[in-house]
CSV table of C-alpha atoms and ligand atoms in Angstrom, one decimal:
chain,number,residue,atom,x,y,z
S,17,MET,CA,-17.9,-20.8,-52.7
S,18,ASN,CA,-15.1,-19.8,-54.9
S,19,VAL,CA,-13.4,-22.6,-56.9
S,20,GLN,CA,-10.3,-21.7,-58.9
S,21,THR,CA,-8.7,-23.8,-61.6
S,22,ASN,CA,-5.1,-24.6,-62.4
S,23,ILE,CA,-3.4,-23.0,-59.3
S,24,PRO,CA,0.3,-23.5,-58.9
S,25,LEU,CA,1.0,-25.3,-55.6
S,26,SER,CA,4.2,-23.2,-55.4
S,27,THR,CA,1.9,-20.3,-54.5
S,28,LEU,CA,0.1,-22.2,-51.7
S,29,THR,CA,3.2,-23.6,-49.9
S,30,THR,CA,6.0,-21.8,-48.2
S,31,MET,CA,8.7,-23.9,-49.9
S,32,LYS,CA,7.4,-22.5,-53.2
S,33,ILE,CA,7.9,-25.7,-55.2
S,34,GLY,CA,5.2,-27.6,-57.1
S,35,GLY,CA,3.1,-27.8,-60.2
S,36,ASN,CA,-0.6,-27.0,-60.6
S,37,ALA,CA,-3.6,-28.2,-58.6
S,38,ASN,CA,-6.6,-28.8,-60.9
S,39,TYR,CA,-8.9,-27.0,-58.4
S,40,VAL,CA,-8.6,-25.0,-55.3
S,41,ALA,CA,-11.5,-23.9,-53.1
S,42,ASP,CA,-11.6,-21.8,-49.9
S,43,VAL,CA,-14.0,-23.4,-47.4
S,44,THR,CA,-15.4,-21.2,-44.6
S,45,SER,CA,-18.1,-23.5,-43.0
S,46,LYS,CA,-18.7,-27.1,-42.1
S,47,ASP,CA,-21.6,-27.3,-44.5
S,48,GLU,CA,-19.5,-26.1,-47.4
S,49,LEU,CA,-16.8,-28.5,-46.5
S,50,GLN,CA,-19.2,-31.5,-46.4
S,51,GLN,CA,-20.9,-30.5,-49.7
S,52,LEU,CA,-17.6,-30.0,-51.5
S,53,TYR,CA,-16.1,-33.3,-50.3
S,54,GLN,CA,-19.2,-35.3,-51.3
S,55,ASN,CA,-19.3,-33.6,-54.6
S,56,SER,CA,-15.7,-34.5,-55.3
S,57,LYS,CA,-16.4,-38.0,-54.2
S,58,LYS,CA,-19.2,-38.4,-56.8
S,59,LEU,CA,-16.9,-37.1,-59.5
S,60,ASN,CA,-14.1,-39.5,-58.3
S,61,GLN,CA,-11.9,-36.6,-57.8
S,62,PRO,CA,-9.1,-36.8,-55.1
S,63,VAL,CA,-9.2,-34.2,-52.3
S,64,TYR,CA,-6.4,-32.8,-50.1
S,65,VAL,CA,-6.8,-30.2,-47.3
S,66,ILE,CA,-4.3,-27.5,-46.6
S,67,GLY,CA,-4.0,-24.6,-44.2
S,68,GLY,CA,-1.0,-22.2,-44.6
S,69,GLY,CA,1.1,-24.7,-46.6
S,70,SER,CA,4.0,-24.2,-44.2
S,71,ASN,CA,4.6,-27.9,-43.5
S,72,LEU,CA,4.0,-29.2,-47.0
S,73,ILE,CA,6.2,-30.2,-49.9
S,74,ALA,CA,4.4,-30.2,-53.2
S,75,HIS,CA,5.5,-32.2,-56.3
S,76,ASP,CA,6.2,-30.9,-59.8
S,77,GLU,CA,3.3,-32.9,-61.3
S,78,GLY,CA,0.9,-30.9,-59.1
S,79,PHE,CA,-2.3,-32.4,-57.8
S,80,PRO,CA,-4.9,-34.0,-60.0
S,81,GLY,CA,-7.9,-33.0,-57.9
S,82,LEU,CA,-9.3,-30.5,-55.4
S,83,ILE,CA,-7.3,-28.7,-52.8
S,84,ILE,CA,-9.5,-27.6,-49.9
S,85,HIS,CA,-8.1,-24.4,-48.4
S,86,ASN,CA,-9.5,-24.5,-44.8
S,87,LYS,CA,-10.6,-21.1,-43.7
S,88,ILE,CA,-13.2,-22.0,-41.1
S,89,GLY,CA,-12.8,-19.3,-38.5
S,90,SER,CA,-14.0,-18.1,-35.0
S,91,ILE,CA,-12.5,-18.2,-31.5
S,92,THR,CA,-14.9,-18.8,-28.6
S,93,ILE,CA,-14.5,-19.1,-24.9
S,94,THR,CA,-16.7,-22.1,-23.8
S,95,ASP,CA,-15.8,-22.3,-20.2
S,96,ASP,CA,-14.1,-20.0,-17.7
S,97,ASN,CA,-13.5,-20.7,-14.1
S,98,PRO,CA,-11.0,-19.3,-11.5
S,99,THR,CA,-8.2,-21.6,-12.6
S,100,ALA,CA,-8.8,-22.5,-16.3
S,101,THR,CA,-10.4,-21.3,-19.5
S,102,THR,CA,-11.5,-23.5,-22.4
S,103,ILE,CA,-11.4,-22.1,-25.9
S,104,VAL,CA,-12.7,-23.6,-29.2
S,105,ALA,CA,-10.9,-22.2,-32.2
S,106,GLY,CA,-11.9,-22.7,-35.9
S,107,ALA,CA,-9.4,-24.8,-37.9
S,108,GLY,CA,-8.9,-21.9,-40.4
S,109,GLU,CA,-7.8,-19.5,-37.7
S,110,ILE,CA,-4.1,-18.4,-38.0
S,111,TRP,CA,-2.3,-20.2,-35.2
S,112,ASP,CA,-0.4,-17.1,-34.0
S,113,ASP,CA,-3.6,-15.1,-33.8
S,114,LEU,CA,-4.9,-17.6,-31.4
S,115,VAL,CA,-1.6,-17.4,-29.4
S,116,LYS,CA,-1.9,-13.6,-29.2
S,117,TYR,CA,-5.5,-13.9,-28.2
S,118,THR,CA,-4.7,-16.2,-25.2
S,119,VAL,CA,-1.7,-14.2,-24.2
S,120,ASP,CA,-3.8,-11.0,-24.2
S,121,LEU,CA,-6.1,-12.8,-21.7
S,122,GLU,CA,-3.0,-13.8,-19.6
S,123,LEU,CA,-3.8,-17.4,-20.2
S,124,SER,CA,-0.9,-19.9,-20.1
S,125,GLY,CA,-0.4,-22.9,-22.3
S,126,ILE,CA,0.8,-22.0,-25.8
S,127,GLU,CA,2.8,-18.8,-25.3
S,128,ALA,CA,6.1,-20.5,-26.1
S,129,MET,CA,4.6,-21.6,-29.5
S,130,SER,CA,4.3,-17.9,-30.6
S,131,GLY,CA,5.2,-17.3,-34.2
S,132,ILE,CA,4.7,-20.8,-35.5
S,133,PRO,CA,3.2,-20.2,-39.0
S,134,GLY,CA,0.1,-22.0,-40.2
S,135,THR,CA,-3.4,-22.7,-39.0
S,136,VAL,CA,-5.1,-24.0,-35.9
S,137,GLY,CA,-6.4,-27.0,-37.9
S,138,ALA,CA,-3.0,-28.2,-38.8
S,139,ALA,CA,-1.6,-27.9,-35.3
S,140,PRO,CA,-2.7,-31.3,-34.1
S,141,VAL,CA,-1.5,-33.0,-37.3
S,142,GLN,CA,2.2,-32.9,-36.2
S,143,ASN,CA,1.5,-32.0,-32.6
S,144,ILE,CA,3.3,-28.7,-33.1
S,145,GLY,CA,5.8,-27.7,-30.5
S,146,ALA,CA,8.5,-25.1,-29.6
S,147,TYR,CA,10.5,-23.9,-26.6
S,148,GLY,CA,9.3,-26.6,-24.3
S,149,GLN,CA,5.6,-26.6,-25.1
S,150,GLU,CA,3.6,-28.8,-27.5
S,151,LEU,CA,0.0,-28.8,-28.6
S,152,ALA,CA,-0.8,-32.0,-26.7
S,153,ASP,CA,-0.2,-30.1,-23.4
S,154,THR,CA,-3.4,-27.9,-23.9
S,155,PHE,CA,-5.4,-30.0,-26.4
S,156,VAL,CA,-8.7,-31.3,-25.1
S,157,SER,CA,-10.4,-32.5,-28.3
S,158,CYS,CA,-11.0,-31.6,-31.9
S,159,GLU,CA,-14.0,-31.8,-34.2
S,160,ALA,CA,-13.4,-33.3,-37.6
S,161,TYR,CA,-15.2,-34.3,-40.7
S,162,ASP,CA,-14.8,-38.0,-41.1
S,163,THR,CA,-14.5,-38.6,-44.8
S,164,THR,CA,-15.1,-42.3,-44.5
S,165,THR,CA,-18.5,-42.0,-42.7
S,166,ASP,CA,-19.6,-38.6,-44.0
S,167,THR,CA,-20.2,-37.4,-40.4
S,168,PHE,CA,-18.7,-34.8,-38.0
S,169,VAL,CA,-17.0,-36.5,-35.0
S,170,THR,CA,-15.2,-35.5,-31.8
S,171,LEU,CA,-11.8,-36.9,-31.3
S,172,THR,CA,-10.4,-36.9,-27.8
S,173,TRP,CA,-6.8,-36.4,-26.7
S,174,GLU,CA,-6.4,-40.2,-26.4
S,175,ASP,CA,-7.9,-40.7,-29.9
S,176,CYS,CA,-5.2,-38.5,-31.5
S,177,LYS,CA,-2.3,-40.5,-30.1
S,178,PHE,CA,0.1,-37.6,-29.9
S,179,SER,CA,3.8,-38.1,-29.7
S,180,TYR,CA,6.9,-36.0,-30.8
S,181,ARG,CA,5.7,-34.2,-34.1
S,182,HIS,CA,3.2,-37.0,-34.7
S,183,SER,CA,-0.4,-38.0,-34.3
S,184,ILE,CA,-2.9,-40.3,-36.0
S,185,PHE,CA,-3.5,-37.5,-38.6
S,186,ARG,CA,-0.1,-38.1,-40.1
S,187,GLY,CA,-0.1,-41.8,-39.2
S,188,GLU,CA,-2.7,-44.4,-39.3
S,189,ALA,CA,-5.6,-42.0,-40.1
S,190,THR,CA,-3.8,-40.0,-42.8
S,191,GLY,CA,-6.3,-38.3,-45.1
S,192,ARG,CA,-9.3,-39.6,-43.1
S,193,TYR,CA,-10.2,-36.5,-41.0
S,194,ILE,CA,-10.6,-32.9,-41.9
S,195,ILE,CA,-10.3,-31.0,-38.7
S,196,THR,CA,-12.9,-28.2,-38.3
S,197,SER,CA,-12.1,-26.9,-34.8
S,198,VAL,CA,-9.8,-27.5,-31.9
S,199,THR,CA,-10.7,-27.3,-28.2
S,200,MET,CA,-7.9,-26.3,-25.7
S,201,SER,CA,-7.7,-25.7,-22.0
S,202,PHE,CA,-5.5,-22.9,-20.6
S,203,ASN,CA,-4.5,-22.2,-17.1
S,204,LYS,CA,-4.3,-19.0,-15.3
S,205,THR,CA,-1.1,-19.5,-13.4
S,206,LYS,CA,2.1,-17.5,-14.3
S,207,PRO,CA,4.8,-19.4,-16.2
S,208,GLU,CA,7.2,-20.9,-13.7
S,209,PRO,CA,11.0,-21.6,-14.1
S,210,PRO,CA,12.9,-23.7,-15.1
S,211,PHE,CA,12.3,-22.5,-18.7
S,212,TYR,CA,13.5,-24.2,-21.9
S,213,ASP,CA,17.2,-23.8,-22.3
S,214,ALA,CA,17.2,-21.2,-25.1
S,215,LEU,CA,14.5,-19.1,-23.4
S,216,ASP,CA,16.4,-19.3,-20.1
S,217,LYS,CA,19.5,-18.0,-21.8
S,218,TYR,CA,17.6,-15.2,-23.5
S,219,LEU,CA,15.9,-14.1,-20.2
S,220,THR,CA,19.3,-14.1,-18.4
S,221,ALA,CA,20.9,-12.1,-21.2
S,222,LYS,CA,18.1,-9.5,-20.9
S,223,HIS,CA,18.4,-9.4,-17.1
S,224,ILE,CA,14.8,-10.5,-16.7
S,225,ASP,CA,14.1,-12.0,-13.2
S,226,PRO,CA,12.7,-15.5,-13.9
S,227,THR,CA,10.2,-15.1,-11.0
S,228,THR,CA,8.6,-12.0,-12.7
S,229,VAL,CA,8.0,-13.7,-16.1
S,230,THR,CA,4.6,-13.4,-17.6
S,231,VAL,CA,3.1,-15.1,-20.7
S,232,GLN,CA,3.6,-11.8,-22.6
S,233,ILE,CA,7.3,-11.8,-21.7
S,234,ILE,CA,7.6,-15.4,-22.9
S,235,ARG,CA,5.7,-14.5,-26.2
S,236,ASP,CA,7.9,-11.5,-26.8
S,237,ALA,CA,11.1,-13.5,-26.0
S,238,VAL,CA,10.1,-16.3,-28.3
S,239,LEU,CA,9.2,-14.0,-31.2
S,240,ASP,CA,12.5,-12.2,-30.8
S,241,ILE,CA,14.5,-15.5,-30.7
S,242,ARG,CA,12.6,-16.8,-33.7
S,243,MET,CA,13.1,-13.7,-35.8
S,244,ASN,CA,16.9,-14.0,-35.4
S,245,LYS,CA,17.0,-17.8,-35.9
S,246,LEU,CA,14.4,-18.6,-38.5
S,247,PRO,CA,14.3,-17.3,-42.1
S,248,ASP,CA,11.0,-15.6,-43.0
S,249,PRO,CA,9.4,-17.8,-45.7
S,250,ARG,CA,8.1,-14.7,-47.5
S,251,VAL,CA,11.7,-13.8,-48.2
S,252,LEU,CA,13.5,-17.1,-48.1
S,253,PRO,CA,11.1,-20.0,-49.1
S,254,ASN,CA,11.3,-22.8,-46.5
S,255,ALA,CA,9.1,-25.1,-44.5
S,256,GLY,CA,10.7,-24.6,-41.0
S,257,SER,CA,12.6,-27.5,-39.6
S,258,PHE,CA,13.2,-29.8,-42.5
S,259,PHE,CA,14.2,-32.7,-40.4
S,260,LYS,CA,12.9,-34.0,-37.1
S,261,ASN,CA,15.3,-34.1,-34.2
S,262,ALA,CA,16.7,-37.5,-33.8
S,263,ILE,CA,15.5,-39.7,-31.0
S,264,VAL,CA,18.0,-42.4,-30.4
S,265,GLU,CA,18.6,-45.1,-27.7
S,266,LYS,CA,20.3,-43.6,-24.7
S,267,TRP,CA,23.3,-46.0,-25.0
S,268,LYS,CA,23.9,-44.7,-28.5
S,269,ALA,CA,23.8,-41.0,-27.4
S,270,ASP,CA,26.2,-41.8,-24.5
S,271,ASP,CA,28.5,-43.5,-26.9
S,272,LEU,CA,28.5,-40.5,-29.3
S,273,LEU,CA,29.1,-38.2,-26.3
S,274,ASN,CA,32.5,-40.0,-25.8
S,275,THR,CA,33.6,-38.5,-29.1
S,276,TYR,CA,31.5,-35.4,-29.3
S,277,SER,CA,31.4,-34.0,-25.8
S,278,ASP,CA,29.7,-30.8,-26.9
S,279,MET,CA,26.7,-32.6,-28.5
S,280,PRO,CA,23.5,-31.3,-27.0
S,281,THR,CA,21.2,-34.0,-25.7
S,282,TYR,CA,17.7,-34.0,-24.2
S,283,PRO,CA,16.3,-36.9,-22.2
S,284,VAL,CA,13.1,-38.3,-23.7
S,285,ASP,CA,12.5,-41.2,-21.3
S,286,ASP,CA,14.8,-43.6,-19.4
S,287,GLN,CA,15.9,-45.3,-22.6
S,288,HIS,CA,15.8,-42.6,-25.3
S,289,THR,CA,17.6,-39.3,-25.9
S,290,LYS,CA,16.9,-36.5,-28.3
S,291,ILE,CA,19.7,-35.0,-30.4
S,292,PRO,CA,19.0,-31.8,-32.4
S,293,ALA,CA,19.0,-32.5,-36.2
S,294,GLY,CA,20.5,-29.1,-36.7
S,295,TRP,CA,23.6,-30.0,-34.6
S,296,LEU,CA,24.1,-33.2,-36.5
S,297,ILE,CA,23.9,-31.4,-39.9
S,298,GLU,CA,26.1,-28.5,-38.8
S,299,THR,CA,28.7,-31.0,-37.4
S,300,CYS,CA,28.9,-32.5,-40.9
S,301,ASN,CA,30.0,-29.0,-42.1
S,302,LEU,CA,26.9,-28.5,-44.2
S,303,LYS,CA,25.7,-25.2,-42.7
S,304,GLY,CA,25.5,-22.6,-45.4
S,305,GLU,CA,26.1,-25.1,-48.2
S,306,VAL,CA,23.9,-25.0,-51.3
S,307,ILE,CA,23.1,-28.5,-52.4
S,308,HIS,CA,21.1,-28.9,-55.6
S,309,GLY,CA,19.7,-25.4,-55.2
S,310,MET,CA,18.6,-26.0,-51.6
S,311,LYS,CA,20.6,-24.0,-49.0
S,312,VAL,CA,21.3,-25.3,-45.5
S,313,HIS,CA,20.3,-22.1,-43.7
S,314,ASP,CA,23.3,-20.2,-42.2
S,315,GLY,CA,21.5,-19.4,-39.0
S,316,ASN,CA,19.9,-22.8,-38.4
S,317,ALA,CA,21.1,-25.9,-40.1
S,318,VAL,CA,17.9,-27.8,-39.7
S,319,VAL,CA,16.2,-25.4,-42.1
S,320,LEU,CA,16.5,-25.9,-45.8
S,321,VAL,CA,15.8,-22.8,-47.9
S,322,ASN,CA,14.7,-23.0,-51.5
S,323,ASP,CA,17.6,-21.0,-52.9
S,324,ALA,CA,17.4,-21.9,-56.6
S,325,ALA,CA,15.8,-25.4,-56.8
S,326,THR,CA,14.3,-26.1,-60.2
S,327,GLY,CA,11.7,-28.4,-58.7
S,328,TYR,CA,11.0,-31.3,-56.4
S,329,ALA,CA,13.8,-33.5,-57.8
S,330,ASP,CA,16.4,-30.9,-56.6
S,331,LEU,CA,14.9,-30.9,-53.1
S,332,ALA,CA,14.8,-34.7,-53.0
S,333,ALA,CA,18.5,-34.9,-54.1
S,334,ALA,CA,19.5,-32.4,-51.5
S,335,ARG,CA,17.5,-34.3,-48.8
S,336,GLU,CA,19.2,-37.6,-49.7
S,337,GLN,CA,22.6,-36.1,-49.7
S,338,ILE,CA,22.1,-34.6,-46.2
S,339,ILE,CA,20.6,-37.8,-44.9
S,340,ASP,CA,23.5,-39.9,-46.3
S,341,THR,CA,26.2,-37.5,-44.9
S,342,VAL,CA,24.7,-37.6,-41.4
S,343,ARG,CA,24.2,-41.3,-41.5
S,344,ASP,CA,27.8,-41.9,-42.6
S,345,LYS,CA,29.2,-39.8,-39.8
S,346,PHE,CA,26.8,-40.6,-36.9
S,347,GLN,CA,24.9,-43.8,-38.0
S,348,ILE,CA,21.7,-41.8,-37.4
S,349,VAL,CA,19.0,-41.6,-40.1
S,350,LEU,CA,17.3,-38.3,-40.2
S,351,GLU,CA,13.6,-38.1,-41.0
S,352,GLN,CA,11.8,-35.4,-43.0
S,353,GLU,CA,9.4,-33.3,-40.9
S,354,PRO,CA,7.2,-31.6,-43.6
S,355,LEU,CA,4.6,-33.8,-45.2
S,356,GLU,CA,4.4,-34.4,-49.0
S,357,LEU,CA,1.4,-33.2,-50.9
S,358,THR,CA,0.5,-36.3,-52.8
S,359,LEU,CA,-2.5,-38.5,-53.5
S,360,ILE,CA,-3.5,-40.2,-50.3
S,361,VAL,CA,-4.5,-43.9,-50.4
S,362,GLN,CA,-6.5,-44.5,-47.2
S,363,ALA,CA,-5.9,-47.7,-45.3
A,418,FAD,C1,9.5,-20.6,-40.7
A,418,FAD,C2,8.8,-21.8,-40.1
A,418,FAD,C3,8.9,-22.1,-38.8
A,418,FAD,C4,8.2,-23.2,-38.3
A,418,FAD,N1,8.4,-23.5,-36.9
A,418,FAD,C5,7.7,-24.5,-36.4
A,418,FAD,C6,7.9,-24.8,-35.0
A,418,FAD,O1,8.5,-24.1,-34.2
A,418,FAD,N2,7.2,-25.9,-34.5
A,418,FAD,C7,6.5,-26.7,-35.3
A,418,FAD,O2,5.9,-27.7,-34.8
A,418,FAD,N3,6.3,-26.5,-36.6
A,418,FAD,C8,6.9,-25.4,-37.2
A,418,FAD,N4,6.8,-25.1,-38.5
A,418,FAD,C9,5.9,-26.0,-39.3
A,418,FAD,C10,4.5,-25.5,-39.6
A,418,FAD,O3,4.4,-24.2,-39.3
A,418,FAD,C11,3.5,-26.3,-38.7
A,418,FAD,O4,3.6,-27.7,-38.9
A,418,FAD,C12,2.1,-25.8,-38.9
A,418,FAD,O5,1.2,-26.4,-38.0
A,418,FAD,C13,1.6,-26.1,-40.3
A,418,FAD,O6,0.3,-25.4,-40.5
A,418,FAD,P1,-0.3,-25.2,-41.9
A,418,FAD,O7,-1.6,-24.6,-41.7
A,418,FAD,O8,0.7,-24.3,-42.7
A,418,FAD,O9,-0.4,-26.6,-42.5
A,418,FAD,P2,-0.2,-27.1,-44.0
A,418,FAD,O10,1.3,-27.1,-44.3
A,418,FAD,O11,-1.1,-26.5,-44.9
A,418,FAD,O12,-0.6,-28.7,-43.8
A,418,FAD,C14,0.3,-29.6,-43.1
A,418,FAD,C15,-0.4,-30.9,-43.0
A,418,FAD,O13,-1.6,-30.8,-42.2
A,418,FAD,C16,-2.7,-31.2,-42.9
A,418,FAD,N5,-3.8,-30.3,-42.5
A,418,FAD,C17,-3.9,-29.0,-42.6
A,418,FAD,N6,-5.0,-28.5,-42.2
A,418,FAD,C18,-5.8,-29.6,-41.8
A,418,FAD,C19,-7.1,-29.8,-41.3
A,418,FAD,N7,-7.9,-28.7,-41.0
A,418,FAD,N8,-7.5,-31.0,-41.0
A,418,FAD,C20,-6.7,-32.1,-41.3
A,418,FAD,N9,-5.5,-32.0,-41.8
A,418,FAD,C21,-5.0,-30.7,-42.0
A,418,FAD,C22,-2.4,-31.1,-44.4
A,418,FAD,O14,-3.2,-32.0,-45.1
A,418,FAD,C23,-0.9,-31.4,-44.3
A,418,FAD,O15,-0.8,-32.8,-44.3
A,418,FAD,C24,7.4,-24.0,-39.1
A,418,FAD,C25,7.3,-23.7,-40.5
A,418,FAD,C26,8.0,-22.6,-41.0
A,418,FAD,C27,7.8,-22.3,-42.4
C-alpha cells in the first residue's frame, strides 16, 4: 500500500483549493481499508475518505491526518432474469464507467446520470441525480466498513434514508461508514416518455421520435447537453452545482410566481415546490460575475468556478455574498451542495 506524505488537497479536489494532507493512501481492497483505518485509530490520527474529490471543498489548513483514496474496483453481475439485472460495483469504480457498462448491456436505470464525475462509492452519499433519475431509484443496498464497530455491514435502501441530494452518509452517520460496494437493480425495459424537460427539448430539437428512444440515445443526449452546460473541471476548476435547488413551501412558490411568472418550478409533493438555484442566482444578475475570485459560470449560474480564488476564505466570501443577495431578493436561503473536507466529530 502506497502512503504519500504532505499532498496538497488542491490536487485531489476538482475545486482546486486546499492545503496539505499529512498522509494520502490509495486503498484497493477491504482488508487494506480495515488495516489502514485501525492503524490510524491506534495512532490517534483522523481519517477522511475521498473518491474523485468532485463534491468536496478543502480548507487552506489542509487535513491533519490520513486521506483514504478509495480505489476498490470491480463490476459484477450477481443476478440476471428476463426483466431485471442486479449489479454490484466496487466503491472505487468511476461512476460514468458503470453507467457506460449498464448502457452497453441495454439496462435502464442510470443512463440519465451519464457524465456525473466521481466514484460509485460517493454516489449514495448525496443520492446523486440528474435529468429525472437519482441513485435511490436503482439502489438496493451497499456494503460499508463501519468504523465504530470495526465490521463490514450491509445497509439497505431504508437504512440509507435517501432524499433530495441527501442520505445518512452526509447526515446523522457522517464519517461513520466507508462504502466499499454498491448493489443496484436495473430493468430491461426501454425508456418511456415523458422525459425530463431538458431531455425532452433536446430530443425534439434533434427530431428524435420519443417512442424510439433507447438508453444509449438518452446517454448520448445527456452527455451532449452536459458538455454544453457544465464547465470541465480539468479546465475550469469547479464542484458542479455549488448550491442545492431550493425546496420551498408551495404557497411561497405560488406567491413568487405572481411577480416572476417565468420562474421554473417543479412539484416535490402536495406542499413543496422545487425552484432551480441557478434561476434564482441568474435573476439576481450574478451570472458571469467574478466575486472574490470565484466566477458564477456564464453557462450555468448554479456552478461556481475557481477563477482566481486565493484560498478557502475567498470561496466562503463569494458563497456568503451570493446567499445574501438571493435571500434579500427572494427570502430564500440557498444551501451549499458540496461537502467540506474537515475533521469529522462523530455523534
Ligand atoms: C462538473 C461537475 C458536474 C457534476 N454534476 C453532478 C450531477 O449532475 N448530479 C450530482 O448529483 N452531482 C454532480 N456533481 C457532484 C459530484 O460529481 C457527485 O457528488 C459525486 O458523487 C462525487 O463523487 P466523488 O467520488 O468525487 O466524491 P468526493 O468528492 O471524493 O466525496 C464526496 C463525499 O462523499 C464521501 N465519500 C466518498 N467516497 C466515499 C465512500 N466510499 N464511502 C463513504 N463516503 C464517501 C466523501 O467523504 C465526501 O464527504 C458534479 C460535480 C462536477 C465537478
